[in-house]
Coordinates of C-alpha atoms in Angstrom, one line a residue:
X261 CA -20.1 -3.1 20.4
X262 CA -20.4 -3.4 23.9
X263 CA -21.0 -0.6 26.5
X264 CA -17.9 -0.6 27.8
X265 CA -16.1 1.0 24.9
X266 CA -17.8 4.4 25.7
X267 CA -16.3 6.5 28.0
X268 CA -16.8 9.4 29.8
X269 CA -13.6 10.4 32.2
X270 CA -10.5 8.7 31.9
X271 CA -6.8 9.1 33.4
X272 CA -5.2 7.0 31.0
X273 CA -2.4 8.1 28.5
X274 CA -3.6 6.5 25.3
X275 CA -0.9 5.5 22.5
X276 CA -3.3 7.7 20.6
X277 CA -6.2 10.1 20.4
X278 CA -8.3 10.3 16.9
X279 CA -10.4 13.6 16.9
X280 CA -13.4 12.9 14.9
X281 CA -15.3 9.5 13.8
X282 CA -16.1 10.0 9.8
X283 CA -14.3 8.5 6.9
X284 CA -10.9 9.8 7.9
X285 CA -11.2 9.3 12.1
X286 CA -12.7 5.9 11.3
X287 CA -9.3 4.8 9.4
X288 CA -7.3 6.5 11.8
X289 CA -8.7 4.3 14.6
X290 CA -8.8 1.0 12.5
X291 CA -5.0 1.6 11.4
X292 CA -3.7 2.1 15.0
X293 CA -5.9 -0.7 16.9
X294 CA -4.9 -3.5 14.6
X295 CA -1.4 -2.2 15.0
X296 CA -2.0 -3.2 18.9
X297 CA -2.4 0.8 20.0
X298 CA -4.6 1.9 22.5
X299 CA -6.8 4.5 21.1
X300 CA -9.2 6.7 22.3
X301 CA -11.8 8.2 19.3
X302 CA -13.3 11.4 20.4
X303 CA -16.6 12.4 18.8
X304 CA -18.5 16.0 19.5
X305 CA -21.9 14.2 18.7
X306 CA -24.0 11.3 19.9
X307 CA -23.5 7.6 19.8
X308 CA -25.2 6.4 16.4
X309 CA -25.5 2.1 16.3
X310 CA -25.3 0.6 13.3
X311 CA -28.6 -0.9 11.8
X312 CA -30.2 0.1 15.4
X313 CA -30.0 4.0 14.8
X314 CA -31.1 4.0 11.1
X315 CA -34.5 5.4 12.2
X316 CA -35.3 6.6 8.5
X317 CA -34.4 3.3 7.1
X318 CA -37.1 1.1 5.2
X319 CA -39.6 3.9 5.0
X320 CA -41.5 4.5 1.8
X321 CA -42.2 8.3 1.4
X322 CA -46.2 7.7 2.0
X323 CA -45.0 6.0 5.6
X324 CA -43.4 9.5 6.4
X325 CA -45.7 12.1 7.7
X326 CA -44.8 15.0 5.3
X327 CA -44.3 12.6 2.4
X328 CA -40.4 12.8 2.7
X329 CA -40.8 17.0 3.4
X330 CA -39.4 18.2 6.4
X331 CA -41.6 20.9 8.1
X332 CA -41.2 24.7 7.7
X333 CA -41.3 25.7 11.0
X334 CA -38.4 22.8 11.9
X335 CA -36.5 23.9 8.7
X336 CA -36.6 27.5 9.8
X337 CA -35.9 26.6 13.7
X338 CA -33.0 24.2 13.0
X339 CA -32.1 23.6 9.4
X340 CA -31.7 26.8 7.3
X341 CA -28.8 25.8 5.8
X342 CA -28.6 21.8 6.1
X343 CA -31.8 21.8 3.9
X344 CA -29.5 22.9 1.0
X345 CA -27.7 19.4 1.3
X346 CA -29.1 17.0 -1.7
X347 CA -29.3 14.4 1.2
X348 CA -31.9 16.1 3.3
X349 CA -35.2 15.0 4.0
X350 CA -37.4 13.6 6.6
X351 CA -36.0 10.2 6.6
X352 CA -32.5 11.6 7.3
X353 CA -32.8 15.4 8.8
X354 CA -31.7 13.5 12.3
X355 CA -28.3 12.8 10.9
X356 CA -27.6 16.8 10.3
X357 CA -26.5 19.8 12.6
X358 CA -28.6 22.2 14.3
X359 CA -28.1 25.2 12.6
X360 CA -29.4 27.0 16.0
X361 CA -26.9 25.6 18.0
X362 CA -23.8 25.8 15.2
X363 CA -23.9 29.5 14.2
X364 CA -21.0 30.8 12.0
X365 CA -20.2 34.0 10.2
X366 CA -19.4 35.0 6.8
X367 CA -17.3 38.5 5.7
X368 CA -19.8 41.2 3.9
X369 CA -19.8 40.3 0.2
X370 CA -18.8 36.1 0.2
X371 CA -21.2 33.3 1.5
X372 CA -20.4 29.7 2.4
X373 CA -22.9 27.0 3.3
X374 CA -21.6 24.9 6.2
X375 CA -23.0 20.9 5.7
X376 CA -22.4 19.4 9.4
X377 CA -23.2 16.0 10.6
X378 CA -22.2 16.1 14.2
X379 CA -22.3 12.1 15.1
X380 CA -20.3 9.0 15.5
X381 CA -19.8 8.1 12.1
X382 CA -20.0 12.0 11.1
X383 CA -20.8 12.5 7.1
X384 CA -19.9 9.0 6.3
X385 CA -23.8 7.9 7.0
X386 CA -24.5 10.7 4.2
X387 CA -22.0 11.0 1.7
X388 CA -22.5 10.4 -1.8
X389 CA -19.8 7.7 -2.0
X390 CA -18.1 8.4 -5.3
X391 CA -14.8 6.8 -5.0
X392 CA -12.0 8.1 -7.6
X393 CA -8.0 8.2 -7.1
X394 CA -5.9 11.2 -7.7
X395 CA -3.6 11.1 -10.3
X396 CA -0.3 12.4 -11.3
X397 CA -1.9 15.2 -13.4
X398 CA -3.5 15.9 -10.2
X399 CA -0.5 16.2 -8.2
X400 CA 1.6 18.0 -10.4
X401 CA -1.2 20.7 -11.5
X402 CA -0.2 23.2 -8.9
X403 CA 4.1 23.2 -10.2
X404 CA 2.9 23.3 -13.8
X405 CA 0.6 26.4 -13.4
X406 CA 2.1 27.8 -10.6
X407 CA -1.0 28.3 -8.4
X408 CA -0.8 26.5 -4.8
X409 CA 2.4 25.0 -3.8
X410 CA 3.7 21.9 -4.9
X411 CA 2.0 18.7 -3.8
X412 CA 5.5 16.7 -1.4
X413 CA 3.5 13.2 -2.7
X414 CA 3.2 11.5 -6.3
X415 CA 1.3 8.5 -7.2
X416 CA 4.3 6.0 -6.6
X417 CA 3.9 7.3 -2.7
X418 CA 0.3 6.4 -2.3
X419 CA -0.8 4.1 -4.8
X420 CA -0.1 1.3 -2.5
X421 CA -2.3 2.9 0.4
X422 CA -5.0 3.6 -2.4
X423 CA -5.0 -0.6 -2.7
X424 CA -4.8 -0.9 0.8
X425 CA -8.0 1.0 1.5
X426 CA -10.4 0.0 -1.6
X427 CA -9.7 -3.9 -0.9
X428 CA -11.1 -3.2 2.7
X429 CA -14.2 -0.7 1.5
X430 CA -14.6 -2.1 -1.7
X431 CA -15.4 -0.1 -4.8
X432 CA -17.2 -0.8 -7.6
X433 CA -16.3 0.3 -11.0
X434 CA -14.3 -0.9 -14.3
X435 CA -10.6 -1.2 -15.4
X436 CA -10.1 1.4 -18.3
X437 CA -6.8 2.5 -18.1
X438 CA -7.1 5.9 -18.5
X439 CA -4.1 8.5 -18.1
X440 CA -6.4 11.3 -16.2
X441 CA -8.1 8.7 -14.1
X442 CA -6.2 5.9 -12.5
X443 CA -7.9 2.5 -11.9
X444 CA -8.9 1.3 -8.3
X445 CA -9.2 -2.1 -6.9
X446 CA -12.7 -3.0 -8.1
X447 CA -15.6 -4.7 -7.6
X448 CA -17.6 -5.4 -10.2
X449 CA -19.3 -2.1 -11.9
X450 CA -23.0 -1.4 -11.8
X451 CA -24.5 -1.6 -14.9
X452 CA -25.4 1.1 -17.7
X453 CA -29.1 1.2 -19.1
X454 CA -29.8 0.8 -22.8
X455 CA -30.0 4.5 -23.3
X456 CA -26.8 5.3 -21.0
X457 CA -24.9 2.5 -23.6
X458 CA -26.2 4.3 -26.7
X459 CA -25.0 7.6 -25.5
X460 CA -21.8 6.1 -24.4
X461 CA -21.2 4.7 -28.2
X462 CA -22.3 8.3 -29.8
X463 CA -19.8 10.4 -27.2
X464 CA -17.2 7.7 -28.0
X465 CA -17.4 8.5 -32.2
X466 CA -17.8 11.9 -31.7
X467 CA -15.4 12.8 -28.7
X468 CA -13.0 9.8 -28.4
X469 CA -11.2 11.7 -25.7
X470 CA -13.9 12.4 -23.2
X471 CA -14.8 8.3 -22.3
X472 CA -18.2 8.0 -20.5
X473 CA -17.6 5.5 -17.7
X474 CA -19.6 4.2 -15.2
X475 CA -19.4 5.9 -11.6
X476 CA -17.0 4.3 -9.4
X477 CA -18.9 3.9 -6.0
X478 CA -18.0 2.5 -2.2
X479 CA -20.9 -0.2 -2.7
X480 CA -20.6 -3.7 -2.7
X481 CA -21.5 -5.3 -5.6
X482 CA -20.2 -8.5 -5.3
X483 CA -18.8 -8.6 -1.7
X484 CA -15.4 -10.1 -1.1
X485 CA -14.9 -12.8 1.9
X486 CA -13.5 -9.9 4.1
X487 CA -16.7 -7.8 3.4
X488 CA -18.7 -10.6 4.2
X489 CA -16.6 -10.9 7.2
X490 CA -17.4 -7.7 8.4
X491 CA -21.2 -8.4 8.7
X492 CA -21.5 -6.7 5.2
X493 CA -23.6 -8.1 1.9
X494 CA -24.3 -7.0 -1.4
X495 CA -26.0 -3.6 -2.5
X496 CA -29.5 -3.9 -2.9
X497 CA -30.0 -0.9 -5.4
X498 CA -32.3 1.0 -3.2
X499 CA -30.5 4.1 -3.6
X500 CA -32.1 5.3 0.1
X501 CA -28.4 5.1 1.3
X502 CA -28.4 8.4 3.2
X503 CA -31.1 7.0 5.7
X504 CA -28.5 4.4 6.7
X505 CA -27.7 0.8 5.2
X506 CA -28.1 -2.2 7.6
X507 CA -26.9 -4.4 4.9
X508 CA -23.6 -2.2 5.3
X509 CA -23.6 -2.2 1.6
X510 CA -21.8 0.8 1.2
X511 CA -18.6 2.0 3.2
X512 CA -19.2 4.0 6.6
X513 CA -17.5 3.9 9.8
X514 CA -20.7 2.4 11.2
X515 CA -20.3 -0.6 8.4
X516 CA -16.6 -1.1 8.1
X517 CA -13.8 0.8 9.8
X518 CA -15.5 1.3 13.4
X519 CA -16.0 -2.6 14.2
X520 CA -12.4 -3.5 12.6
X521 CA -11.2 -1.3 15.4
X522 CA -13.7 -2.2 18.2
X523 CA -13.2 -6.0 17.2
X524 CA -9.1 -5.7 18.5
X525 CA -10.2 -4.2 22.3
X526 CA -8.1 -1.4 21.5
X527 CA -10.5 1.1 21.1
X528 CA -12.4 3.7 23.2
X529 CA -14.8 6.4 22.4
X530 CA -15.8 9.5 23.8
X531 CA -18.8 10.8 22.6
X532 CA -20.9 14.2 23.2
X533 CA -17.2 15.3 23.8
X534 CA -16.9 18.8 21.7
X535 CA -13.1 19.2 21.4
X536 CA -12.3 23.3 22.3
X537 CA -8.3 22.8 22.0
X538 CA -5.0 20.8 22.0
X539 CA -3.3 20.7 25.6
X540 CA 0.4 21.9 24.2
X541 CA 3.7 21.7 26.2
X542 CA 6.2 23.9 25.2
X543 CA 9.0 22.6 26.9
X544 CA 8.7 19.2 24.9
X545 CA 7.1 20.9 22.0
X546 CA 4.8 18.1 22.0
X547 CA 1.0 17.8 22.4
X548 CA 0.2 15.9 25.6
X549 CA -3.3 15.8 25.0
X550 CA -7.2 17.2 24.3
X551 CA -9.6 19.6 26.2
X552 CA -13.1 18.8 25.9
X553 CA -16.4 20.7 26.6
X554 CA -19.1 18.0 27.5
X555 CA -21.6 18.4 24.8
X556 CA -24.5 18.3 26.8
X557 CA -23.7 19.6 30.2
X558 CA -21.1 22.2 29.3
X559 CA -18.9 20.6 31.5
X560 CA -14.9 20.5 31.1
X561 CA -12.5 17.2 30.8
X562 CA -9.0 16.4 29.3
X563 CA -7.5 13.0 28.0
X564 CA -4.2 12.3 27.3
X565 CA -1.9 10.5 24.3
X566 CA 1.4 10.1 23.3
X567 CA 0.3 11.1 19.6
X568 CA -2.8 13.5 18.3
X569 CA -4.6 12.8 14.9
X570 CA -7.0 15.7 14.3
X571 CA -9.8 14.1 11.7
X572 CA -12.7 16.3 12.6
X573 CA -13.0 17.7 9.2
X574 CA -11.4 20.4 7.2
X575 CA -13.6 23.2 9.0
X576 CA -14.0 21.9 12.2
X577 CA -10.5 20.4 12.4
X578 CA -8.3 23.9 11.4
X579 CA -11.0 25.5 13.9
X580 CA -9.4 23.1 16.5
X581 CA -6.2 24.4 15.5
X582 CA -6.5 27.8 15.1
X583 CA -8.2 27.9 18.9
X584 CA -4.9 26.5 20.4
X585 CA -2.6 29.2 21.0
X586 CA 0.5 29.8 23.3
X587 CA 3.2 32.1 23.7
X588 CA 5.0 30.2 20.6
X589 CA 1.9 29.8 18.5
X590 CA -0.4 33.0 19.2
X591 CA -2.1 32.4 15.8
X592 CA -2.8 28.5 16.2
X593 CA -0.8 25.7 17.0
X594 CA 1.8 24.6 14.5
X595 CA 1.3 27.8 12.6
X596 CA 4.7 29.2 11.9
X597 CA 4.2 29.4 8.2
X598 CA 0.8 31.2 8.6
X599 CA -1.2 29.2 6.1
X600 CA -3.6 27.9 8.5
X601 CA -7.0 28.9 7.6
X602 CA -5.9 29.7 4.1
X603 CA -6.4 28.3 0.5
X604 CA -10.1 27.1 1.3
X605 CA -11.3 25.1 -1.5
X606 CA -14.5 23.4 -2.4
X607 CA -15.9 21.8 -5.8
X608 CA -18.3 23.9 -8.0
X609 CA -21.3 22.4 -9.3
X610 CA -23.0 25.3 -11.0
X611 CA -23.1 24.2 -14.8
X612 CA -24.7 21.5 -17.0
X613 CA -27.2 20.5 -19.6
X614 CA -29.7 18.1 -20.3
X615 CA -32.3 16.7 -22.7
X616 CA -34.4 14.0 -24.0
X617 CA -33.7 10.7 -25.9
X618 CA -35.5 9.7 -28.6
X619 CA -36.9 6.0 -28.5
X620 CA -36.3 2.9 -26.1
X621 CA -40.0 3.4 -25.4
X622 CA -39.6 -0.5 -24.7
X623 CA -37.0 -0.1 -22.2
X624 CA -37.0 0.4 -18.2
X625 CA -34.5 0.1 -15.5
X626 CA -34.3 -2.3 -12.7
X627 CA -33.9 -1.1 -8.9
X628 CA -32.5 2.3 -8.2
X629 CA -28.9 2.1 -8.7
X630 CA -26.7 4.5 -6.4
X631 CA -24.3 5.9 -9.2
X632 CA -24.4 7.0 -12.5
X633 CA -22.2 7.5 -15.5
X634 CA -19.2 9.7 -15.5
X635 CA -17.0 11.6 -18.2
X636 CA -13.2 12.2 -16.0
X637 CA -11.9 15.6 -16.5
X638 CA -10.5 16.0 -20.3
X639 CA -8.8 19.5 -19.4
X640 CA -6.3 17.5 -17.7
X641 CA -3.1 18.9 -19.2
X642 CA -2.4 22.7 -19.3
X643 CA -3.2 24.5 -22.4
X644 CA -2.6 28.4 -22.7
X645 CA -5.4 28.8 -25.1
X646 CA -8.2 28.0 -22.7
X647 CA -9.6 31.0 -20.8
X648 CA -9.4 29.1 -17.4
X649 CA -6.8 26.9 -15.4
X650 CA -7.8 23.4 -14.6
X651 CA -10.7 21.6 -15.5
X652 CA -14.2 19.6 -14.5
X653 CA -15.3 16.1 -14.4
X654 CA -19.2 15.7 -15.8
X655 CA -21.6 13.4 -13.9
X656 CA -24.4 11.8 -15.7
X657 CA -28.1 11.2 -14.5
X658 CA -30.6 9.6 -16.3
X659 CA -34.4 8.8 -15.3
X660 CA -37.6 8.3 -17.5
X661 CA -40.4 10.3 -16.7
X662 CA -43.5 9.2 -14.7
X663 CA -46.9 10.4 -14.7
X664 CA -45.9 13.7 -13.0
X665 CA -44.4 14.8 -16.2
X666 CA -48.1 14.7 -17.5
X667 CA -49.8 17.2 -15.0
X668 CA -49.5 20.3 -17.0
X669 CA -49.9 19.1 -20.4
X670 CA -53.2 18.9 -22.3
X671 CA -55.6 16.0 -22.4
X672 CA -59.0 14.9 -21.8
X673 CA -60.9 11.7 -20.9
X674 CA -59.9 7.8 -21.2
X675 CA -56.9 8.8 -23.7
X676 CA -55.4 11.0 -20.8
X677 CA -55.9 8.8 -18.0
X678 CA -54.7 5.9 -20.1
X679 CA -51.4 8.3 -21.1
X680 CA -50.9 8.7 -17.2
X681 CA -50.5 5.0 -16.5
X682 CA -47.4 5.0 -19.1
X683 CA -43.6 6.2 -18.5
X684 CA -42.5 9.3 -20.3
X685 CA -39.5 10.1 -22.3
X686 CA -36.3 9.1 -21.3
X687 CA -34.2 12.3 -20.0
X688 CA -30.2 12.3 -19.9
X689 CA -28.1 15.2 -18.2
X690 CA -24.8 16.0 -17.4
X691 CA -23.5 18.2 -14.5
X692 CA -20.0 20.1 -13.9
X693 CA -17.8 18.9 -10.9
X694 CA -15.2 21.5 -11.6
X695 CA -11.7 22.3 -9.7
X696 CA -11.5 25.4 -7.3
X697 CA -7.8 26.8 -7.5
X698 CA -6.1 27.2 -4.3
X699 CA -6.0 30.7 -3.3
X700 CA -4.4 32.8 0.0
X701 CA -7.2 35.0 0.2
X702 CA -10.1 32.2 0.5
X703 CA -10.0 31.5 4.1
X704 CA -11.5 30.6 7.2
X705 CA -10.9 32.1 10.6
X706 CA -11.6 33.0 14.2
X707 CA -14.5 35.4 14.9
X708 CA -12.8 38.3 17.4
X709 CA -16.1 38.1 19.3
X710 CA -18.8 35.8 18.8
X711 CA -18.6 32.4 20.2
X712 CA -21.0 29.2 20.5
X713 CA -22.7 27.4 23.1
X714 CA -19.6 25.6 23.8
X715 CA -17.5 29.0 24.3
X716 CA -15.6 28.4 21.6
X717 CA -14.8 31.3 19.1
X718 CA -17.3 31.1 15.5
X719 CA -15.7 30.4 12.1
X720 CA -16.1 33.6 10.0
X721 CA -15.7 32.8 6.4
X722 CA -14.1 34.7 3.4
X723 CA -14.7 32.5 0.4
X724 CA -16.1 32.9 -2.8
X725 CA -15.5 31.3 -6.6
X726 CA -12.9 33.6 -8.6
X727 CA -13.6 34.2 -12.2
X728 CA -11.7 31.3 -13.0
X729 CA -13.9 29.0 -11.5
X730 CA -17.0 31.3 -13.3
X731 CA -15.1 31.0 -17.0
X732 CA -15.1 27.2 -16.0
X733 CA -18.8 26.7 -15.5
X734 CA -19.5 29.0 -18.7
X735 CA -18.0 26.3 -20.8
X736 CA -18.9 23.3 -18.8
X737 CA -22.3 24.3 -20.1
X738 CA -21.1 24.8 -23.5
X739 CA -19.5 21.5 -23.7
X740 CA -22.4 19.7 -22.1
X741 CA -24.7 21.1 -24.6
X742 CA -22.4 20.0 -27.3
X743 CA -21.9 16.6 -26.2
X744 CA -25.5 15.9 -25.7
X745 CA -26.3 17.3 -29.0
X746 CA -23.7 14.8 -30.6
X747 CA -25.1 12.1 -28.5
X748 CA -28.8 12.7 -30.4
X749 CA -30.7 14.6 -27.5
X750 CA -33.5 16.7 -28.1
X751 CA -34.6 19.5 -26.1
X752 CA -31.3 20.2 -24.7
X753 CA -31.2 22.7 -22.0
X754 CA -28.0 24.1 -21.1
X755 CA -27.3 26.1 -17.3
X756 CA -25.4 28.0 -15.2
X757 CA -25.9 29.0 -11.8
X758 CA -24.2 31.0 -9.2
X759 CA -23.9 28.8 -5.9
X760 CA -21.7 29.4 -3.3
X761 CA -18.8 27.3 -2.3
X762 CA -19.7 24.6 0.6
X763 CA -22.4 23.1 -1.0
X764 CA -20.4 20.2 -2.8
X765 CA -19.3 19.3 0.9
X766 CA -16.0 18.7 -0.3
X767 CA -13.9 21.3 1.8
X768 CA -10.3 21.1 1.3
X769 CA -7.0 23.0 1.9
X770 CA -6.6 25.0 5.2
X771 CA -3.9 22.8 6.8
X772 CA -2.1 21.9 3.6
X773 CA 0.6 19.7 3.4
X774 CA 4.1 20.7 1.6
X775 CA 7.8 20.1 1.3
X776 CA 8.5 23.8 2.7
X777 CA 7.8 24.9 6.3
X778 CA 7.4 28.1 5.6
X779 CA 4.8 27.7 3.3
X780 CA 3.0 24.7 4.4
X781 CA 1.5 23.3 7.7
X782 CA 1.7 19.6 7.2
X783 CA 4.8 17.3 5.6
X784 CA 4.0 14.5 3.3
X785 CA 3.2 12.4 5.7
X786 CA 0.3 14.8 7.2
X787 CA 2.6 15.4 10.2
X788 CA 3.0 18.8 11.5
X789 CA 6.2 20.7 10.3
X790 CA 6.2 22.2 13.9
X791 CA 5.2 19.4 16.1
X792 CA 6.5 15.8 15.6
X793 CA 3.4 14.0 17.2
X794 CA 0.8 16.2 15.9
X795 CA -1.2 14.8 12.5
X796 CA -4.0 16.3 10.4
X797 CA -5.2 13.8 8.1
X798 CA -8.7 14.9 6.6
X799 CA -9.6 17.4 3.7
X800 CA -7.5 20.4 5.2
X801 CA -4.3 18.6 4.0
X802 CA -4.9 19.1 0.3
X803 CA -2.8 21.2 -1.8
X804 CA -5.3 21.3 -4.5
X805 CA -8.9 20.1 -5.1
X806 CA -8.4 18.0 -8.4
X807 CA -11.7 17.5 -9.7
X808 CA -12.3 14.0 -8.2
X809 CA -14.5 13.4 -5.1
X810 CA -11.8 13.3 -2.3
X811 CA -12.8 10.8 0.4
X812 CA -11.2 8.1 -1.3
X813 CA -7.7 10.2 -0.7
X814 CA -8.9 11.1 2.6
X815 CA -8.7 7.1 3.5
X816 CA -5.3 6.5 1.9
X817 CA -3.8 9.2 3.1
X818 CA -4.8 8.3 6.6
X819 CA -3.5 4.8 6.5
X820 CA -0.6 6.0 5.2
X821 CA 0.1 8.5 7.9
X822 CA -1.0 6.0 10.7
X823 CA 1.8 3.6 9.2
X824 CA 4.4 6.3 9.2
X825 CA 3.6 7.8 12.8
X826 CA 3.7 3.9 14.1
X827 CA 7.1 3.5 12.7
X828 CA 8.6 6.8 14.1
X829 CA 6.9 5.7 17.5
X830 CA 9.2 2.5 17.2
X831 CA 12.1 4.3 16.4
X832 CA 11.4 6.6 19.6
X833 CA 11.5 10.0 17.4
X834 CA 8.1 10.7 18.4

């Protein structure tokens, strides 16, 4: 991209402003630009250029100063919260937010870990790339059991948009024809190892209703002509993705949607622009633009557009909406329903089991596959006999122990040294990914007194897992143990932890869609019930969390919302 794409001050009235440059923001910009609309993308963080700024890429552990570990003093000063993320290391730390400059509060008795990536591309650089469609059971769950409002859409409304984004992004997987996990437009799936195939066969006999499939991931196993035209090539199975991928082999804003948007010459980007609030015209009942604070020198500036898409992540978007107040909307713009900030959800990863697989000593694996086996939610139908509502998926992981597994074992002399040269046992585990119920009391709000360095009220979280989630994790540990026993594993160890919301990094639900303006913030096209030219298309729009990773649905909802919005603009209704 050329330097001219980046702006600071501008008096232009754009067709669309997109706040945020992550998965949702990248898709919104691409869809608007390709339809011929002049678009301004606003990003609070710095510019990260594809390939050039992946400074941790291709560095072996021994080439890093602390062998992938981050200096303890640096963690204490900047990354006390961010270090909890699975993707945090010395090779990736520069993609994470600085906790010192990004404070937030939690209500006494609760906790929440907010993982942030404030730069061009957002968390699309760091995400784990698991990509699953929601199914009919997911869209009807709230209505069936009465927890949460009914989704205003069903699979028939979004299936074609899933296909649209999947073909562009590139999703590896296999067609399984499962009622609880709809198929996508697939590139070839990654292959299972021999031990995994063995476990798959064992589970198919013992639990025919719990198929183990290869995890579906936004990785190019066999690039199409479209992907190659984007400058992307085949995944090299390095599993170093969070440091950035110069191959463009996994989907990110940098590798895919941003180049597509820029190629139209309709895109401008305002980086280092922290959105303070939206500019609202009460006379016309329209959002006119955006007020931003410069990330570096703290000066103010404004940008203007005909429509605004808020895609700053669930918590970031809701903070902006809450901080935009007026006589008509004293509790946040478009918040006549009073639901803004409520129904905060995250997934629950707090249980599982692992054990050893006998045999396969002559087998190993090639490369470092970036995905793993997956068992979809088998509790997708309501059952009054269960102790809890909804269900969970189980994600598999496999490894063959190396010499480090022998560090505490007895041994002496040549025999012991020779043993260290050999690979150890195969180990396989299942980890839960549970649904979190939408509950009004789980919320985020603006702190009444505390502000950040940009003068914006800090977020205060009041959120915790309920007894339903606790019971679900107890069941997940038990079922994972039973399944591993049925597969013939030995030395099985099950676990249940009590981690806090936030660490799944799947925040959802604080500006939910719905049919009734009295109980929801958005309509079924991610459009504000109250303000026609305001759209929110990230995870805040979700009515329930389901169990699937949500990013693929962010993409589909965003593309669908832009299509609807541009049609409304053409018809002069916006």
